[in-house]
N, CA and C of each residue as an Amber inpcrd file, in Angstrom:
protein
   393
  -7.8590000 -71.9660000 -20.7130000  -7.9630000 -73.3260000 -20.2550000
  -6.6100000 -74.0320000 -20.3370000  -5.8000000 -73.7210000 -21.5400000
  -4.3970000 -73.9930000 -21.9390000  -3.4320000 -73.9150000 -20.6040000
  -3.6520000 -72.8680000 -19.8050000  -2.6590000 -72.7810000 -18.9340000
  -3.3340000 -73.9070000 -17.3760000  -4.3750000 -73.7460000 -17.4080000
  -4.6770000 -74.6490000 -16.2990000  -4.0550000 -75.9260000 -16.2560000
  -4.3010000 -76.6890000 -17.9240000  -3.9190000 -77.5990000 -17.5800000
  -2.0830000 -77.8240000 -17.4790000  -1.4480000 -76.5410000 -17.8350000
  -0.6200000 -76.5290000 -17.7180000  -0.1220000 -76.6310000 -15.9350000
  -0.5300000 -75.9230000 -15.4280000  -0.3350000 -75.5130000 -13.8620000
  -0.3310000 -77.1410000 -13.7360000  -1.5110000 -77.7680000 -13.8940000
  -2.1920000 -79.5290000 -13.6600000  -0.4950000 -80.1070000 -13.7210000
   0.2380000 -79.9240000 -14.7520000   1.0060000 -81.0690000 -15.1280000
   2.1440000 -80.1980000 -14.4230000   2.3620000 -78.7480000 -14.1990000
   3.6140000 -78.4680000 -13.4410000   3.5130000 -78.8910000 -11.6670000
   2.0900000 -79.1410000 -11.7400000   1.9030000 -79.4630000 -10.2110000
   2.2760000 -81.4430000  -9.9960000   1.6680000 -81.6960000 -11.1610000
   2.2340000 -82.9480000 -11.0460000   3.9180000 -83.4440000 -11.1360000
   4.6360000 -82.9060000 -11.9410000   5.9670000 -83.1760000 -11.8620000
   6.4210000 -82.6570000 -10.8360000   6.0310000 -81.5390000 -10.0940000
   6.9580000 -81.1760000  -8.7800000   6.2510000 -82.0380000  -7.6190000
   5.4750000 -82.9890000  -8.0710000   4.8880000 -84.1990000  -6.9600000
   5.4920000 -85.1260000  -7.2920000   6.0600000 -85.1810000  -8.2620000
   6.7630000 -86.5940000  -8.4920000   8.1900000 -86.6010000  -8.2610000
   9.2590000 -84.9260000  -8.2350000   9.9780000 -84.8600000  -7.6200000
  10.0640000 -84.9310000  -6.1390000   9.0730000 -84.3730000  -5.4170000
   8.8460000 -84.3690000  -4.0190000   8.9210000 -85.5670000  -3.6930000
   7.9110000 -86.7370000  -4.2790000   7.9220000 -87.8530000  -3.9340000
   9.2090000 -88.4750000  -4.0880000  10.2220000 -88.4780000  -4.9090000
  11.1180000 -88.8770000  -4.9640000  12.3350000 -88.4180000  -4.2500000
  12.2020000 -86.8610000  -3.4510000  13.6190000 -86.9060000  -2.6770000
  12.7390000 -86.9900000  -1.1760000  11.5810000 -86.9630000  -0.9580000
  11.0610000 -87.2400000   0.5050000  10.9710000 -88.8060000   0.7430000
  11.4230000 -89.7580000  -0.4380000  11.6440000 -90.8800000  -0.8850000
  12.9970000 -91.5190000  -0.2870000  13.9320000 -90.5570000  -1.1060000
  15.4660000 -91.0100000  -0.9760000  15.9430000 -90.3110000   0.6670000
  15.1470000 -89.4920000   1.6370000  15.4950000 -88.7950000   2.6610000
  14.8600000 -90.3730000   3.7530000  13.5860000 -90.7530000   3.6060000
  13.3210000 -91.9030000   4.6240000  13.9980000 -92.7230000   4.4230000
  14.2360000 -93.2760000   3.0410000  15.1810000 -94.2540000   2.4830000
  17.0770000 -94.2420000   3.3130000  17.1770000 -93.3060000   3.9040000
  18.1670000 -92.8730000   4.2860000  17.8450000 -93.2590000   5.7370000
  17.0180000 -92.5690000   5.9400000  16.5730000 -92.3320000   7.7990000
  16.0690000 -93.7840000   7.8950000  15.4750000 -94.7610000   7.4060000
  15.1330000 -96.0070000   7.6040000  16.6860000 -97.1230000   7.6120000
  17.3140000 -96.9490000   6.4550000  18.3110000 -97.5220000   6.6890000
  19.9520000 -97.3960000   7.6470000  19.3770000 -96.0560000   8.2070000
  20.5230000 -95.5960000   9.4310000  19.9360000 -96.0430000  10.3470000
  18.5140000 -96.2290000  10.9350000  18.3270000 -96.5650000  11.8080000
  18.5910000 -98.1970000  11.9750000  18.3870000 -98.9410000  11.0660000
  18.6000000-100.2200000  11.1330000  20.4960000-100.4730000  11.4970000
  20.6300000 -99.7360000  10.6490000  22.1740000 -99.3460000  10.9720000
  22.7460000 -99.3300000  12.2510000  22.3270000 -98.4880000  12.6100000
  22.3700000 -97.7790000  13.7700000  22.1970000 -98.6720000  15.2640000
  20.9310000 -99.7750000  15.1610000  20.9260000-100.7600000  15.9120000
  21.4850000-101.9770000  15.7330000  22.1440000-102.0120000  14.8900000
  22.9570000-103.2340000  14.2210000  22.5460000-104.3990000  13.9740000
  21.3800000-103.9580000  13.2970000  20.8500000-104.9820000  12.3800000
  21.0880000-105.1390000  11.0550000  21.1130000-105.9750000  10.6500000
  22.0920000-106.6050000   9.1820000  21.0220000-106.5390000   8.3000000
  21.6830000-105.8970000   6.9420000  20.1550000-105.9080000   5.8960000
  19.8270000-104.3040000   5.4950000  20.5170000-103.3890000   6.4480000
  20.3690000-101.9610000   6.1970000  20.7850000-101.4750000   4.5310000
  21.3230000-102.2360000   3.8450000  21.7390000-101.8910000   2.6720000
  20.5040000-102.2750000   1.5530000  20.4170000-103.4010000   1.5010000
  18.7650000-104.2720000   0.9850000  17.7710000-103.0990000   1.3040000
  17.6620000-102.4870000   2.1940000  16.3620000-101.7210000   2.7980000
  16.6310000-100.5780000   1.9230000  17.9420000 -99.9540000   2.3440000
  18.4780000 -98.6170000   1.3090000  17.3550000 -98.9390000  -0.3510000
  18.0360000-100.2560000  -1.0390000  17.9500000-100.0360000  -2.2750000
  16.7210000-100.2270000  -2.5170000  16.0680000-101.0580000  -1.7150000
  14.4380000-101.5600000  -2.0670000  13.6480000 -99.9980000  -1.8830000
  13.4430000 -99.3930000  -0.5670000  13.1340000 -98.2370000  -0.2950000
  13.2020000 -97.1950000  -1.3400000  14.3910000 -96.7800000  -1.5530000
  15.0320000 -96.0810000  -2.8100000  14.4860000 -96.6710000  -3.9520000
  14.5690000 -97.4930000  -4.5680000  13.7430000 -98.2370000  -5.4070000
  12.3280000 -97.9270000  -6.0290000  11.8580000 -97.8650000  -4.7520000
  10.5800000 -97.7210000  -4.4590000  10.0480000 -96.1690000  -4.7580000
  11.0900000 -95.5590000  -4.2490000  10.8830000 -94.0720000  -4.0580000
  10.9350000 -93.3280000  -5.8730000  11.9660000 -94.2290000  -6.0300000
  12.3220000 -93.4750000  -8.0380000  10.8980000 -93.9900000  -9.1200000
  10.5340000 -95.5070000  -8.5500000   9.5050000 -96.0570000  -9.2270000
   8.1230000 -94.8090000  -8.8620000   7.8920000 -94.5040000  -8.1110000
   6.5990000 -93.7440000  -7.5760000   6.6660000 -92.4080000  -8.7750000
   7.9990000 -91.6090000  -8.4760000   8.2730000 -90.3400000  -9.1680000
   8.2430000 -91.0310000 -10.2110000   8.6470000 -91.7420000 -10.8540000
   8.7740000 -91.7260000 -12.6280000   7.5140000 -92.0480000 -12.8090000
   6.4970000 -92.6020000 -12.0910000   5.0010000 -92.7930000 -12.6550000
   4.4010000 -91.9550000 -12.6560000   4.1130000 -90.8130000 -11.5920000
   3.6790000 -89.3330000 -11.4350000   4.7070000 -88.7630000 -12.4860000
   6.0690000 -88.6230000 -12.8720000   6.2920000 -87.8910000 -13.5780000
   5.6450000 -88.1110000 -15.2950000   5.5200000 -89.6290000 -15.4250000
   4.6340000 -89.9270000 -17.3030000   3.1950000 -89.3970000 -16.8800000
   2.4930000 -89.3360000 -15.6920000   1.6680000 -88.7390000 -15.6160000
   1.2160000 -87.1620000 -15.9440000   2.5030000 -86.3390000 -15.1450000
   1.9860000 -85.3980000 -15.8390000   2.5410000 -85.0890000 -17.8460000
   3.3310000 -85.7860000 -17.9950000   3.9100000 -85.5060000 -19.3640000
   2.5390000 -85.8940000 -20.0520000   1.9180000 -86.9090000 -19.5880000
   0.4230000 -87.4930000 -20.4040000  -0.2400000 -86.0130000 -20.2000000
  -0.5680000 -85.7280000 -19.2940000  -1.5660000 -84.1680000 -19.3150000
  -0.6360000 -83.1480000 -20.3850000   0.3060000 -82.9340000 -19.7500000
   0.7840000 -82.0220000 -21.0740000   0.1230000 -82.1550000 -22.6240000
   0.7890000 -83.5240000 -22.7060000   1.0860000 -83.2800000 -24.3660000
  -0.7520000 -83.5340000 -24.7690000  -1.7870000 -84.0270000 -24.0590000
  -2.8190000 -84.3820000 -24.1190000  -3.4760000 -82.8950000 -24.4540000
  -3.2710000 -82.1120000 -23.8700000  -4.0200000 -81.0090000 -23.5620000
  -3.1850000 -79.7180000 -24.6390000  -2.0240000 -80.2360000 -25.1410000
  -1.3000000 -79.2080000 -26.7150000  -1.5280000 -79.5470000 -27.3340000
  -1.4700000 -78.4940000 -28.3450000  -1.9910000 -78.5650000 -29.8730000
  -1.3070000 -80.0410000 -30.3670000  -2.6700000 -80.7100000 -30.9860000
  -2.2460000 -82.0380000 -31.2250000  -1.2490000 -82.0650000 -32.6770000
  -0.3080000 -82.9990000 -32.1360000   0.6310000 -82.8050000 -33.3150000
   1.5770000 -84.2630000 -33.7570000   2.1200000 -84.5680000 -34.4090000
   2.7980000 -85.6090000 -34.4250000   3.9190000 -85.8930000 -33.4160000
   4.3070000 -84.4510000 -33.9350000   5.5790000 -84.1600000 -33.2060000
   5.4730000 -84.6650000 -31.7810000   4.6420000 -83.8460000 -31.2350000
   4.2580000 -84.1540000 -29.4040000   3.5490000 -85.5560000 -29.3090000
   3.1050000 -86.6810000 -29.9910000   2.5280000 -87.3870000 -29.6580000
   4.3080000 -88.4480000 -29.6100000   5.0180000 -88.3570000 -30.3900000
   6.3610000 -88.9900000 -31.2840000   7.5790000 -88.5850000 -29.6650000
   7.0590000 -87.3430000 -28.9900000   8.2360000 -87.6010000 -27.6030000
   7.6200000 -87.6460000 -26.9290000   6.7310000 -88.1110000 -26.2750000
   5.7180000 -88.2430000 -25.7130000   6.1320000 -89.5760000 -25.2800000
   5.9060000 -90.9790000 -26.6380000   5.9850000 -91.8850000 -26.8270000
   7.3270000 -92.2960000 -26.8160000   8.2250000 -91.6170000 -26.9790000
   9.6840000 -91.5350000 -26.3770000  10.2510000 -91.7070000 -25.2050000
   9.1040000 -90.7280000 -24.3040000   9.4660000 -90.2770000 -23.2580000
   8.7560000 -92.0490000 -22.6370000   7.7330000 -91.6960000 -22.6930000
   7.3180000 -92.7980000 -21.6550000   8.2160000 -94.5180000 -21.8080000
   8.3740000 -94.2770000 -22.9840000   9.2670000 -96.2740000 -23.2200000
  10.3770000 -95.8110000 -22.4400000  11.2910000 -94.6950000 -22.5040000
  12.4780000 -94.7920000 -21.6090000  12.3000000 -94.8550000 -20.5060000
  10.9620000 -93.6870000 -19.8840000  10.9810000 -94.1450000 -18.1880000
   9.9670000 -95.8290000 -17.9420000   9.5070000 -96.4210000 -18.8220000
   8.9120000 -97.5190000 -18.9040000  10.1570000 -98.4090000 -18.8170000
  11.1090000 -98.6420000 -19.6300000  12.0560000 -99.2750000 -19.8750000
  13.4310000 -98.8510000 -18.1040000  13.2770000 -97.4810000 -17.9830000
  13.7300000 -97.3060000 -16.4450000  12.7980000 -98.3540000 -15.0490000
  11.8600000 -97.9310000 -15.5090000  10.9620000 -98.3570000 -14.4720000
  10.8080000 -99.6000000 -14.0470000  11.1920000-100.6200000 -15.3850000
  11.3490000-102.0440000 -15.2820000  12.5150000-102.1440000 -14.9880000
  13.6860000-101.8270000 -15.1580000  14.9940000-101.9330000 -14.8330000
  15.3820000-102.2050000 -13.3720000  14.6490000-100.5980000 -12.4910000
  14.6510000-100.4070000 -11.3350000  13.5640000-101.6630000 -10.3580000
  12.8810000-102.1810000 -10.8000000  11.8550000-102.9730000 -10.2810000
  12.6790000-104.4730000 -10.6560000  13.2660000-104.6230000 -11.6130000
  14.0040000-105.7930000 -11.8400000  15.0210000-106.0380000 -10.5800000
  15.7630000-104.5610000 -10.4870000  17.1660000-104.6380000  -9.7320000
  16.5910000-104.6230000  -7.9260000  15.2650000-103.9210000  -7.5820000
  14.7600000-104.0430000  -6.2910000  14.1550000-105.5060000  -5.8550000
  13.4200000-106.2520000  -6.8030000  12.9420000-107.3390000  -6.5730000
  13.8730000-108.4540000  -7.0760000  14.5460000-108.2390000  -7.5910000
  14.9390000-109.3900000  -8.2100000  15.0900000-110.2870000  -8.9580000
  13.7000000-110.2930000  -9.5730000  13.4990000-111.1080000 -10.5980000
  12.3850000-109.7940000 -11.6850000  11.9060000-110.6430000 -12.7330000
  11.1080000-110.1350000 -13.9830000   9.9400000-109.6220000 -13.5720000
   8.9260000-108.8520000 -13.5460000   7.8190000-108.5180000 -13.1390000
   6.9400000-109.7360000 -13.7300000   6.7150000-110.2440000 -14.7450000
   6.0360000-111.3190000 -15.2290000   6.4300000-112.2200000 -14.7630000
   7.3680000-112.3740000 -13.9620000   7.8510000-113.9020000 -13.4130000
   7.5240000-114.0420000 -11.8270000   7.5550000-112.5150000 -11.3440000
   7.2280000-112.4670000  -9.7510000   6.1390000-113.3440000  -9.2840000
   4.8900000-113.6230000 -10.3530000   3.9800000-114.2000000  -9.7200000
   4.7140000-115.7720000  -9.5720000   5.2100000-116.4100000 -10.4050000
   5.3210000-117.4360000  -9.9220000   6.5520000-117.3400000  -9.0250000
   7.3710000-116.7970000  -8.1270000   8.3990000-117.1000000  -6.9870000
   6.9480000-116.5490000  -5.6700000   6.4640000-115.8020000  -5.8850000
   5.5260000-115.6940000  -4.9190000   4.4340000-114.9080000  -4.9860000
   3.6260000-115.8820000  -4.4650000   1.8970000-115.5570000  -4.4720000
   1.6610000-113.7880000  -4.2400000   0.5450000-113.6030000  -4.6290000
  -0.2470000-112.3960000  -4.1420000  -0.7390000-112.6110000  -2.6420000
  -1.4700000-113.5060000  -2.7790000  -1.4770000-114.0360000  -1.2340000
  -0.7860000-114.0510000   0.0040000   0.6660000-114.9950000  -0.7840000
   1.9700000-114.5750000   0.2830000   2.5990000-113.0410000   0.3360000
   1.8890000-112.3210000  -0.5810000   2.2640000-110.9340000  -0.6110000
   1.5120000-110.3650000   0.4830000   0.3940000-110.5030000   0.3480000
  -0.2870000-109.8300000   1.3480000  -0.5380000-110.5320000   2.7180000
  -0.2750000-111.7080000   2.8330000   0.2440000-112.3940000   3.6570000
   1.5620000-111.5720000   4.5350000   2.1780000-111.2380000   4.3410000
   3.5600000-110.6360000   4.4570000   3.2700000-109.3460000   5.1250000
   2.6700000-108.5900000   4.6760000   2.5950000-107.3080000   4.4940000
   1.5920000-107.2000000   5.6430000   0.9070000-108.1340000   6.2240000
  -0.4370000-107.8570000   7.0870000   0.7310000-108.2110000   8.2850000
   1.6520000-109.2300000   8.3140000   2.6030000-110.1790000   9.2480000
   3.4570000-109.0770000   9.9190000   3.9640000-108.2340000   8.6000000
   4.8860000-106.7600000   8.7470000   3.8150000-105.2240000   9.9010000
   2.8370000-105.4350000   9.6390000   2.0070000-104.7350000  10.0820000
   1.5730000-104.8410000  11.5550000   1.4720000-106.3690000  11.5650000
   1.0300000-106.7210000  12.7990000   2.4540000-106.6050000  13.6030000
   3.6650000-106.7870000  13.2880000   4.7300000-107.2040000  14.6010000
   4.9900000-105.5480000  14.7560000   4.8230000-104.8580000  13.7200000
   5.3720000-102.9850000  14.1870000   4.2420000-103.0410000  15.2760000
   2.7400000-103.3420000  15.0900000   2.1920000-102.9090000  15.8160000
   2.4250000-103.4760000  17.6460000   2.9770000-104.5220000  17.6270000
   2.9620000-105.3070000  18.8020000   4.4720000-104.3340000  19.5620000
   5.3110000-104.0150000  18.7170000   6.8210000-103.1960000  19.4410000
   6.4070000-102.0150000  19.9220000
């Protein structure tokens, strides 16, 4: 059973790498194209995109580290980097979300609504669909 869940968590970290360079490859191809038509802002898109792409992998990657150490012989030891592991990519993860958005994750709600979020995002949806 030991190794299954092993396979579980090697399948998950090579999803969270995947996700992260099929991440940084659109992140590329999105911001050349903006580039490319000379529209201003291609750099903003780079980092938000990219951003976006490292935040996804580092959550799939504490994911599978959670199956790992969950499923080994329980120990201090493994519970002690475990808990290591996740505050640094926790402490990454806010960093990167600080430097893409801009502001604090606890503070985002008040510069703008959920509403105007999804407000946005339906607005973004609708004009691709109209080009």
């Amino acid at each position: 059973m030991h190794e299954v869940f092993d396979t579980v968590a090697d399948g998950f970290e090579l999803t969270g790498v995947v996700a992260m360079v099929v991440g940084f490859l659109v992140s590329f191809a999105l911001a050349g194209r903006r580039l490319w038509r000379g529209q201003d802002g291609s750099f903003a898109l780079l980092r938000t995109t990219m951003g976006g792409a490292i935040l996804l992998g580092l959550e799939i990657l504490v994911a599978a580290d959670l199956v790992r150490t969950i499923t080994s012989e329980p120990s201090l030891e493994n519970v002690g980097v475990l808990a290591i592991i996740v505050v640094l990519r926790t402490v990454l993860s806010m960093s990167i979300s600080i430097e893409v958005e801009g502001t604090l994750p606890w503070r985002r709600a008040l510069t703008q609504s959920g509403g105007a979020v999804l407000a946005q995002a339906v607005a973004n949806e609708r004009s691709k669909g109209e080009n």
